[in-house]
């Protein structure tokens, strides 16, 4: 089992797409084990996007994610990091495949609705930035016996 960090960015919140986007993760069988709506500080945005410092889009990216509240989610499931990246789709909404979140809801390169950790190591680093341990509720939901077969869970 993995937990990944998902952020519904200001455009998703402002456009009233939180429910539609959360539904994509829930109907897949993934579990939301942490959630909060927060206004992001420039300090936290800087830590989160540290790998992009110095890139031409960095200043605009930090300005965007700090401009209005975001919904931060911790999502858990088997191979949750890769599964969520697939559900989210390519970075630019105009290139993202139909059926993905970005492919179905967006047209922008920067205003692309959702962040998802890109590797298990990134997920671990990012979860520690955004959540305290007591904000994550890992206890198994009863759905798991119907989402995964016994071989999946070996
Ligand atoms: P992703 O969010 O798909 O992991 P990333 O980590 O390369 O993409 O970039 C982080 C965010 O920065 C991305 O979601 C949107 C923004 N961004 C990336 N490349 C961009 C570009 N060429 N122009 C504008 N914004 C960009
Ligand atoms: Mg990324």
mmCIF file with all atom_site columns, N, CA and C in Angstrom, residues 33-61:
data_model
loop_
_atom_site.group_PDB
_atom_site.id
_atom_site.type_symbol
_atom_site.label_atom_id
_atom_site.label_alt_id
_atom_site.label_comp_id
_atom_site.label_asym_id
_atom_site.label_entity_id
_atom_site.label_seq_id
_atom_site.pdbx_PDB_ins_code
_atom_site.Cartn_x
_atom_site.Cartn_y
_atom_site.Cartn_z
_atom_site.occupancy
_atom_site.B_iso_or_equiv
_atom_site.pdbx_formal_charge
_atom_site.auth_seq_id
_atom_site.auth_comp_id
_atom_site.auth_asym_id
_atom_site.auth_atom_id
_atom_site.pdbx_PDB_model_num
ATOM 1  N N  . UNK A 1 33 ? -7.455 9.399  3.053   1.00 0.00 ? 33 UNK A N  1
ATOM 2  C CA . UNK A 1 33 ? -7.125 9.207  4.475   1.00 0.00 ? 33 UNK A CA 1
ATOM 3  C C  . UNK A 1 33 ? -6.719 10.516 5.156   1.00 0.00 ? 33 UNK A C  1
ATOM 4  N N  . UNK A 1 34 ? -6.712 11.616 4.376   1.00 0.00 ? 34 UNK A N  1
ATOM 5  C CA . UNK A 1 34 ? -6.445 12.933 4.951   1.00 0.00 ? 34 UNK A CA 1
ATOM 6  C C  . UNK A 1 34 ? -7.006 13.984 4.020   1.00 0.00 ? 34 UNK A C  1
ATOM 7  N N  . UNK A 1 35 ? -7.534 15.088 4.573   1.00 0.00 ? 35 UNK A N  1
ATOM 8  C CA . UNK A 1 35 ? -8.117 16.145 3.734   1.00 0.00 ? 35 UNK A CA 1
ATOM 9  C C  . UNK A 1 35 ? -8.171 17.453 4.501   1.00 0.00 ? 35 UNK A C  1
ATOM 10 N N  . UNK A 1 36 ? -7.767 18.550 3.837   1.00 0.00 ? 36 UNK A N  1
ATOM 11 C CA . UNK A 1 36 ? -7.958 19.881 4.436   1.00 0.00 ? 36 UNK A CA 1
ATOM 12 C C  . UNK A 1 36 ? -7.916 20.976 3.372   1.00 0.00 ? 36 UNK A C  1
ATOM 13 N N  . UNK A 1 37 ? -8.760 21.991 3.612   1.00 0.00 ? 37 UNK A N  1
ATOM 14 C CA . UNK A 1 37 ? -8.832 23.158 2.716   1.00 0.00 ? 37 UNK A CA 1
ATOM 15 C C  . UNK A 1 37 ? -7.998 24.263 3.351   1.00 0.00 ? 37 UNK A C  1
ATOM 16 N N  . UNK A 1 38 ? -6.935 24.666 2.678   1.00 0.00 ? 38 UNK A N  1
ATOM 17 C CA . UNK A 1 38 ? -6.059 25.671 3.283   1.00 0.00 ? 38 UNK A CA 1
ATOM 18 C C  . UNK A 1 38 ? -5.572 26.697 2.267   1.00 0.00 ? 38 UNK A C  1
ATOM 19 N N  . UNK A 1 39 ? -5.247 27.894 2.791   1.00 0.00 ? 39 UNK A N  1
ATOM 20 C CA . UNK A 1 39 ? -4.558 28.917 2.001   1.00 0.00 ? 39 UNK A CA 1
ATOM 21 C C  . UNK A 1 39 ? -3.067 28.654 2.205   1.00 0.00 ? 39 UNK A C  1
ATOM 22 N N  . UNK A 1 40 ? -2.360 28.463 1.123   1.00 0.00 ? 40 UNK A N  1
ATOM 23 C CA . UNK A 1 40 ? -0.962 28.040 1.186   1.00 0.00 ? 40 UNK A CA 1
ATOM 24 C C  . UNK A 1 40 ? -0.042 29.244 1.368   1.00 0.00 ? 40 UNK A C  1
ATOM 25 N N  . UNK A 1 41 ? 0.925  29.125 2.265   1.00 0.00 ? 41 UNK A N  1
ATOM 26 C CA . UNK A 1 41 ? 1.910  30.199 2.445   1.00 0.00 ? 41 UNK A CA 1
ATOM 27 C C  . UNK A 1 41 ? 2.974  30.095 1.348   1.00 0.00 ? 41 UNK A C  1
ATOM 28 N N  . UNK A 1 42 ? 3.611  31.237 1.007   1.00 0.00 ? 42 UNK A N  1
ATOM 29 C CA . UNK A 1 42 ? 4.706  31.182 0.025   1.00 0.00 ? 42 UNK A CA 1
ATOM 30 C C  . UNK A 1 42 ? 5.824  30.246 0.480   1.00 0.00 ? 42 UNK A C  1
ATOM 31 N N  . UNK A 1 43 ? 6.051  30.162 1.796   1.00 0.00 ? 43 UNK A N  1
ATOM 32 C CA . UNK A 1 43 ? 7.112  29.279 2.317   1.00 0.00 ? 43 UNK A CA 1
ATOM 33 C C  . UNK A 1 43 ? 6.807  27.821 1.996   1.00 0.00 ? 43 UNK A C  1
ATOM 34 N N  . UNK A 1 44 ? 5.570  27.399 2.270   1.00 0.00 ? 44 UNK A N  1
ATOM 35 C CA . UNK A 1 44 ? 5.191  26.009 2.011   1.00 0.00 ? 44 UNK A CA 1
ATOM 36 C C  . UNK A 1 44 ? 5.193  25.724 0.504   1.00 0.00 ? 44 UNK A C  1
ATOM 37 N N  . UNK A 1 45 ? 4.681  26.672 -0.284  1.00 0.00 ? 45 UNK A N  1
ATOM 38 C CA . UNK A 1 45 ? 4.680  26.489 -1.748  1.00 0.00 ? 45 UNK A CA 1
ATOM 39 C C  . UNK A 1 45 ? 6.113  26.332 -2.258  1.00 0.00 ? 45 UNK A C  1
ATOM 40 N N  . UNK A 1 46 ? 7.029  27.118 -1.704  1.00 0.00 ? 46 UNK A N  1
ATOM 41 C CA . UNK A 1 46 ? 8.436  27.054 -2.102  1.00 0.00 ? 46 UNK A CA 1
ATOM 42 C C  . UNK A 1 46 ? 9.059  25.704 -1.780  1.00 0.00 ? 46 UNK A C  1
ATOM 43 N N  . UNK A 1 47 ? 8.741  25.178 -0.582  1.00 0.00 ? 47 UNK A N  1
ATOM 44 C CA . UNK A 1 47 ? 9.269  23.857 -0.208  1.00 0.00 ? 47 UNK A CA 1
ATOM 45 C C  . UNK A 1 47 ? 8.676  22.776 -1.107  1.00 0.00 ? 47 UNK A C  1
ATOM 46 N N  . UNK A 1 48 ? 7.369  22.864 -1.330  1.00 0.00 ? 48 UNK A N  1
ATOM 47 C CA . UNK A 1 48 ? 6.693  21.848 -2.129  1.00 0.00 ? 48 UNK A CA 1
ATOM 48 C C  . UNK A 1 48 ? 7.252  21.798 -3.554  1.00 0.00 ? 48 UNK A C  1
ATOM 49 N N  . UNK A 1 49 ? 7.456  22.982 -4.138  1.00 0.00 ? 49 UNK A N  1
ATOM 50 C CA . UNK A 1 49 ? 7.905  23.048 -5.533  1.00 0.00 ? 49 UNK A CA 1
ATOM 51 C C  . UNK A 1 49 ? 9.405  23.334 -5.648  1.00 0.00 ? 49 UNK A C  1
ATOM 52 N N  . UNK A 1 50 ? 10.184 22.942 -4.635  1.00 0.00 ? 50 UNK A N  1
ATOM 53 C CA . UNK A 1 50 ? 11.627 23.245 -4.612  1.00 0.00 ? 50 UNK A CA 1
ATOM 54 C C  . UNK A 1 50 ? 12.348 22.787 -5.881  1.00 0.00 ? 50 UNK A C  1
ATOM 55 N N  . UNK A 1 51 ? 11.930 21.624 -6.437  1.00 0.00 ? 51 UNK A N  1
ATOM 56 C CA . UNK A 1 51 ? 12.631 21.087 -7.622  1.00 0.00 ? 51 UNK A CA 1
ATOM 57 C C  . UNK A 1 51 ? 12.486 22.011 -8.838  1.00 0.00 ? 51 UNK A C  1
ATOM 58 N N  . UNK A 1 52 ? 11.491 22.916 -8.803  1.00 0.00 ? 52 UNK A N  1
ATOM 59 C CA . UNK A 1 52 ? 11.250 23.783 -9.962  1.00 0.00 ? 52 UNK A CA 1
ATOM 60 C C  . UNK A 1 52 ? 11.857 25.180 -9.818  1.00 0.00 ? 52 UNK A C  1
ATOM 61 N N  . UNK A 1 53 ? 12.506 25.442 -8.661  1.00 0.00 ? 53 UNK A N  1
ATOM 62 C CA . UNK A 1 53 ? 13.113 26.760 -8.448  1.00 0.00 ? 53 UNK A CA 1
ATOM 63 C C  . UNK A 1 53 ? 14.056 27.096 -9.593  1.00 0.00 ? 53 UNK A C  1
ATOM 64 N N  . UNK A 1 54 ? 13.944 28.323 -10.124 1.00 0.00 ? 54 UNK A N  1
ATOM 65 C CA . UNK A 1 54 ? 14.821 28.747 -11.213 1.00 0.00 ? 54 UNK A CA 1
ATOM 66 C C  . UNK A 1 54 ? 14.228 28.508 -12.586 1.00 0.00 ? 54 UNK A C  1
ATOM 67 N N  . UNK A 1 55 ? 13.176 27.706 -12.683 1.00 0.00 ? 55 UNK A N  1
ATOM 68 C CA . UNK A 1 55 ? 12.550 27.479 -13.999 1.00 0.00 ? 55 UNK A CA 1
ATOM 69 C C  . UNK A 1 55 ? 11.671 28.682 -14.358 1.00 0.00 ? 55 UNK A C  1
ATOM 70 N N  . UNK A 1 56 ? 11.458 28.915 -15.664 1.00 0.00 ? 56 UNK A N  1
ATOM 71 C CA . UNK A 1 56 ? 10.729 30.127 -16.070 1.00 0.00 ? 56 UNK A CA 1
ATOM 72 C C  . UNK A 1 56 ? 9.307  30.220 -15.508 1.00 0.00 ? 56 UNK A C  1
ATOM 73 N N  . UNK A 1 57 ? 8.674  29.085 -15.235 1.00 0.00 ? 57 UNK A N  1
ATOM 74 C CA . UNK A 1 57 ? 7.292  29.134 -14.750 1.00 0.00 ? 57 UNK A CA 1
ATOM 75 C C  . UNK A 1 57 ? 7.187  29.152 -13.223 1.00 0.00 ? 57 UNK A C  1
ATOM 76 N N  . UNK A 1 58 ? 8.338  29.119 -12.519 1.00 0.00 ? 58 UNK A N  1
ATOM 77 C CA . UNK A 1 58 ? 8.309  28.931 -11.064 1.00 0.00 ? 58 UNK A CA 1
ATOM 78 C C  . UNK A 1 58 ? 7.570  30.054 -10.320 1.00 0.00 ? 58 UNK A C  1
ATOM 79 N N  . UNK A 1 59 ? 7.902  31.303 -10.641 1.00 0.00 ? 59 UNK A N  1
ATOM 80 C CA . UNK A 1 59 ? 7.282  32.425 -9.912  1.00 0.00 ? 59 UNK A CA 1
ATOM 81 C C  . UNK A 1 59 ? 5.768  32.415 -10.095 1.00 0.00 ? 59 UNK A C  1
ATOM 82 N N  . UNK A 1 60 ? 5.327  32.180 -11.330 1.00 0.00 ? 60 UNK A N  1
ATOM 83 C CA . UNK A 1 60 ? 3.894  32.149 -11.622 1.00 0.00 ? 60 UNK A CA 1
ATOM 84 C C  . UNK A 1 60 ? 3.208  30.988 -10.919 1.00 0.00 ? 60 UNK A C  1
ATOM 85 N N  . UNK A 1 61 ? 3.905  29.866 -10.812 1.00 0.00 ? 61 UNK A N  1
ATOM 86 C CA . UNK A 1 61 ? 3.367  28.670 -10.158 1.00 0.00 ? 61 UNK A CA 1
ATOM 87 C C  . UNK A 1 61 ? 3.126  28.938 -8.671  1.00 0.00 ? 61 UNK A C  1
#
